[in-house]
């Protein structure tokens, strides 16, 4: 339970509420969890709050293995009625994967394909966001990704699978090596590219992404900047180079199923993103430990 900023406690609590109880097999962590721990997060709700949003487990009622999707759209707002459920203004967030059990609405659940391990299936949540971002990117052959964290690496791999020429930029040599293993070229500085996908989430990186776009190019902003950020952008390329700048946020249920299929087929090798496995007691220290080197996700096993 999160009791406040940087106040994470492992404690016995009442059974979670929800239409269905799911016994958690694995929950993976991402930068959003660290952000929530350090600074709080809009989607957490009031403290004490459950968290963890990339969760796979077994339904108590049917015994089925499921990915617990982190959100359910309302189906009735303007965005939902337009088919843009990722932009739902009345989203129900489903958090609490860092626990032995999580409660969820049935509408949040996705069947896990046979043979796909829990830790791999949990990564369908961030991968679905990458699938969504690539769908926003247009057809450019010459594609660049700025940032070699797990999101940047997932974007690069998806673009490679589509047969594009992919360059990933990151200052860490280990992350560049990961990108190369996924079939991308890796550099420390971008030239100019028809498509630039930003996966850092800092104002400077948004600017760098725009500066790296070729005339007439497309920039997709995937990394979320800290809440309330104002981002000064260079007007020259935006205007004279007719750049097309787009946001990308979240995913739809169909994109989650697509991500599960990509993980199950091995087209996306989830082991390339899997880091250390920790128990609930080790989660806090593992989350705040400074990361250098390879980009990998923590795997939380609540039975440990
Ligand atoms: Zn995440
Ligand atoms: Zn809605």
XYZ file of C-alpha atoms and ligand atoms in Angstrom:
306
model
C 0.000 0.000 0.000
C 1.176 3.507 -0.806
C 0.533 5.706 2.237
C 2.069 8.851 0.786
C 5.052 10.009 -1.176
C 7.871 7.488 -0.848
C 5.885 5.692 1.862
C 5.304 2.165 0.580
C 4.340 -0.505 3.111
C 3.732 -4.214 2.815
C 0.777 -5.024 5.032
C -2.192 -7.328 5.408
C -5.334 -5.721 4.036
C -8.932 -6.712 3.369
C -9.709 -8.638 0.188
C -9.753 -6.190 -2.710
C -13.114 -5.238 -4.169
C -14.139 -5.962 -7.733
C -16.364 -8.193 -9.858
C -13.633 -10.811 -10.009
C -10.698 -11.634 -7.737
C -7.453 -12.565 -9.454
C -4.542 -14.276 -7.674
C -1.476 -12.504 -8.985
C 1.253 -14.584 -10.622
C 3.420 -11.680 -11.750
C 3.260 -7.904 -12.010
C 5.885 -5.931 -13.892
C 6.904 -2.400 -13.050
C 7.673 0.603 -15.202
C 8.666 4.247 -14.851
C 5.062 5.149 -14.029
C 5.316 3.149 -10.794
C 8.458 4.984 -9.722
C 6.752 8.288 -10.578
C 3.715 7.257 -8.496
C 5.917 6.274 -5.563
C 7.968 9.478 -5.630
C 5.410 12.092 -6.612
C 1.967 10.512 -6.374
C -0.168 10.081 -9.484
C -3.584 11.273 -10.616
C -4.795 7.731 -11.219
C -3.863 6.478 -7.738
C -6.851 7.898 -5.932
C -6.646 8.815 -2.228
C -4.015 7.307 0.067
C -3.658 4.603 1.223
C -3.604 3.402 -2.393
C -2.945 0.080 -4.079
C -0.665 0.235 -7.080
C 0.932 -1.850 -9.808
C -0.753 -1.794 -13.226
C 0.882 -4.532 -15.324
C -0.658 -7.637 -13.788
C -1.223 -11.281 -14.697
C -2.840 -13.963 -12.594
C -5.515 -16.620 -12.225
C -9.230 -15.832 -11.886
C -10.548 -17.193 -8.630
C -13.961 -17.972 -10.144
C -13.016 -19.757 -13.406
C -9.316 -20.638 -12.990
C -8.493 -18.879 -16.269
C -5.175 -17.078 -16.651
C -5.761 -13.408 -17.385
C -4.017 -10.149 -17.927
C -5.712 -7.578 -15.704
C -5.940 -4.538 -17.953
C -5.243 -1.312 -16.098
C -8.310 0.562 -17.308
C -11.897 0.253 -18.426
C -13.368 2.995 -20.600
C -16.890 4.223 -19.862
C -18.293 3.535 -23.321
C -20.505 6.620 -23.196
C -18.336 9.761 -23.359
C -17.608 11.647 -26.575
C -14.220 9.943 -26.994
C -15.661 6.462 -26.385
C -18.536 7.052 -28.788
C -15.947 8.063 -31.398
C -14.122 4.764 -30.858
C -11.211 6.463 -29.088
C -11.519 4.565 -25.827
C -7.909 5.333 -24.884
C -9.040 8.960 -24.492
C -12.058 8.179 -22.306
C -12.742 11.057 -19.939
C -14.408 8.802 -17.345
C -11.819 6.029 -17.257
C -11.936 3.513 -14.414
C -8.352 2.656 -13.481
C -7.658 -0.836 -12.198
C -4.619 -0.784 -9.936
C -3.242 -3.082 -7.270
C -1.061 -5.614 -9.064
C 1.653 -5.424 -6.409
C -0.304 -7.726 -4.119
C -1.257 -11.361 -3.705
C -4.720 -10.619 -5.066
C -6.330 -7.914 -7.166
C -10.009 -7.159 -7.726
C -11.094 -6.182 -11.224
C -14.128 -5.593 -13.405
C -14.628 -8.431 -15.915
C -14.288 -5.854 -18.701
C -10.638 -5.303 -17.702
C -9.630 -8.934 -18.228
C -7.858 -10.398 -21.263
C -7.234 -14.116 -21.781
C -3.534 -14.990 -21.749
C -2.507 -17.131 -24.742
C -1.426 -20.689 -23.839
C 2.288 -21.045 -23.243
C 2.959 -17.399 -22.478
C 4.541 -16.972 -19.045
C 3.005 -14.553 -16.574
C 5.909 -12.079 -16.566
C 5.821 -11.921 -20.358
C 2.054 -11.518 -20.490
C 2.196 -8.655 -17.973
C 4.318 -6.731 -20.466
C 1.343 -6.666 -22.847
C 0.195 -3.525 -21.021
C 3.167 -1.297 -21.967
C 3.556 -3.100 -25.293
C -0.055 -2.222 -26.140
C 0.830 1.446 -25.602
C 3.735 0.981 -28.027
C 1.413 -0.723 -30.555
C -0.936 2.249 -30.221
C 1.896 4.772 -30.701
C 3.154 3.007 -33.832
C -0.382 3.044 -35.218
C -0.268 6.841 -34.803
C 3.054 7.098 -36.662
C 2.108 6.900 -40.336
C 3.959 4.826 -42.934
C 7.455 6.407 -43.058
C 10.230 3.914 -43.901
C 13.004 5.924 -42.250
C 12.093 5.751 -38.554
C 13.949 6.938 -35.472
C 13.275 6.353 -31.792
C 14.620 8.780 -29.207
C 15.232 7.004 -25.899
C 16.255 3.397 -25.259
C 14.213 2.646 -22.151
C 11.853 -0.310 -22.321
C 9.231 1.773 -24.149
C 11.756 3.014 -26.729
C 13.029 -0.522 -27.267
C 9.471 -1.845 -27.716
C 8.756 0.884 -30.273
C 11.985 0.079 -32.135
C 11.182 -3.635 -32.231
C 7.641 -3.020 -33.520
C 8.964 -0.715 -36.263
C 11.579 -3.338 -37.237
C 8.820 -5.988 -37.438
C 6.979 -3.729 -39.883
C 10.049 -3.774 -42.140
C 11.094 -0.182 -41.547
C 14.649 1.124 -41.327
C 15.000 1.902 -37.609
C 17.552 4.024 -35.748
C 17.419 4.233 -31.960
C 19.242 6.964 -30.050
C 20.397 6.533 -26.450
C 23.467 7.620 -24.520
C 23.861 4.288 -22.671
C 25.964 1.784 -24.638
C 24.125 -1.160 -23.033
C 20.769 0.114 -24.296
C 22.205 0.682 -27.754
C 23.346 -2.947 -27.688
C 19.812 -4.023 -26.730
C 18.407 -2.006 -29.651
C 20.846 -3.667 -32.044
C 19.816 -7.092 -30.743
C 16.218 -6.142 -31.646
C 17.279 -5.328 -35.217
C 17.649 -1.542 -35.036
C 20.682 0.632 -35.722
C 21.834 2.429 -32.575
C 23.397 5.873 -32.327
C 24.301 8.488 -29.725
C 22.871 11.377 -31.732
C 20.106 11.438 -34.335
C 20.453 12.914 -37.794
C 17.231 13.729 -39.633
C 14.489 11.157 -40.071
C 11.074 11.006 -41.742
C 9.566 9.692 -38.521
C 10.795 10.405 -34.994
C 9.182 8.699 -32.005
C 10.021 10.287 -28.663
C 10.159 7.895 -25.691
C 11.897 9.850 -22.946
C 9.203 12.082 -21.460
C 11.192 15.240 -20.801
C 10.705 18.676 -22.376
C 14.279 18.709 -23.734
C 13.639 15.382 -25.434
C 10.449 16.641 -27.074
C 12.513 19.487 -28.494
C 15.275 17.140 -29.650
C 12.701 14.915 -31.364
C 11.279 17.873 -33.275
C 14.747 19.025 -34.295
C 15.521 15.522 -35.611
C 12.514 15.377 -37.942
C 13.169 15.750 -41.677
C 11.153 18.366 -43.604
C 7.563 17.186 -43.907
C 8.219 14.581 -41.254
C 6.143 13.182 -38.414
C 6.956 13.340 -34.711
C 5.092 11.120 -32.244
C 5.396 12.122 -28.584
C 5.103 8.941 -26.550
C 6.858 9.831 -23.303
C 4.737 11.779 -20.834
C 6.458 14.863 -19.395
C 6.051 15.623 -15.662
C 2.539 16.893 -14.918
C 2.101 20.575 -15.674
C 5.208 20.873 -17.873
C 5.307 23.716 -20.330
C 7.393 22.742 -23.311
C 9.034 25.485 -25.388
C 9.376 24.178 -28.936
C 11.351 25.539 -31.887
C 8.927 27.363 -34.163
C 11.192 27.172 -37.239
C 10.888 23.476 -38.095
C 7.277 23.307 -36.877
C 6.294 25.968 -39.391
C 8.783 25.980 -42.274
C 9.333 22.218 -42.317
C 5.604 21.478 -41.979
C 6.134 18.938 -39.236
C 3.246 16.797 -38.164
C 3.468 16.472 -34.362
C 1.190 13.977 -32.626
C 0.678 12.736 -29.104
C 0.205 9.061 -28.302
C -1.388 7.893 -25.091
C -2.479 4.570 -23.626
C -4.155 1.872 -25.714
C -7.420 0.168 -26.612
C -8.504 -3.351 -25.542
C -7.865 -4.606 -29.103
C -4.298 -3.291 -28.888
C -3.806 -5.196 -25.615
C -4.889 -8.422 -27.345
C -2.562 -7.653 -30.270
C 0.301 -7.153 -27.793
C -0.471 -10.488 -26.093
C -0.362 -12.214 -29.491
C 3.002 -10.597 -30.358
C 4.444 -11.773 -27.029
C 3.014 -15.287 -27.401
C 4.371 -15.696 -30.949
C 7.854 -14.611 -29.881
C 7.902 -11.705 -32.380
C 8.433 -9.608 -29.278
C 10.898 -11.460 -27.056
C 9.770 -10.426 -23.586
C 12.876 -11.934 -21.988
C 14.799 -9.104 -23.601
C 12.879 -6.706 -21.326
C 12.711 -8.827 -18.161
C 14.938 -7.862 -15.273
C 15.258 -9.038 -11.721
C 12.381 -10.885 -10.019
C 11.591 -9.543 -6.556
C 9.088 -10.237 -3.798
C 6.756 -7.604 -2.351
C 9.145 -6.913 0.540
C 11.927 -6.077 -1.894
C 9.817 -3.883 -4.178
C 10.501 -0.485 -2.631
C 14.284 -0.798 -2.681
C 14.254 -2.299 -6.157
C 12.093 0.559 -7.502
C 14.278 3.344 -6.112
C 17.620 1.707 -6.900
C 19.406 3.871 -9.485
C 19.273 2.209 -12.875
C 22.149 2.301 -15.266
C 23.000 -0.021 -18.067
C 20.351 -2.136 -19.731
C 16.687 -1.134 -19.769
C 14.763 -3.876 -18.013
C 11.523 -4.171 -16.083
C 11.260 -5.469 -12.538
C 9.141 -8.596 -12.196
C 7.249 -8.767 -8.913
C 6.318 -12.241 -7.714
C 4.024 -11.861 -4.685
C 4.559 -15.519 -3.682
C 8.271 -14.945 -3.119
Zn 3.556 0.691 -17.007
Zn -15.536 7.111 -22.101
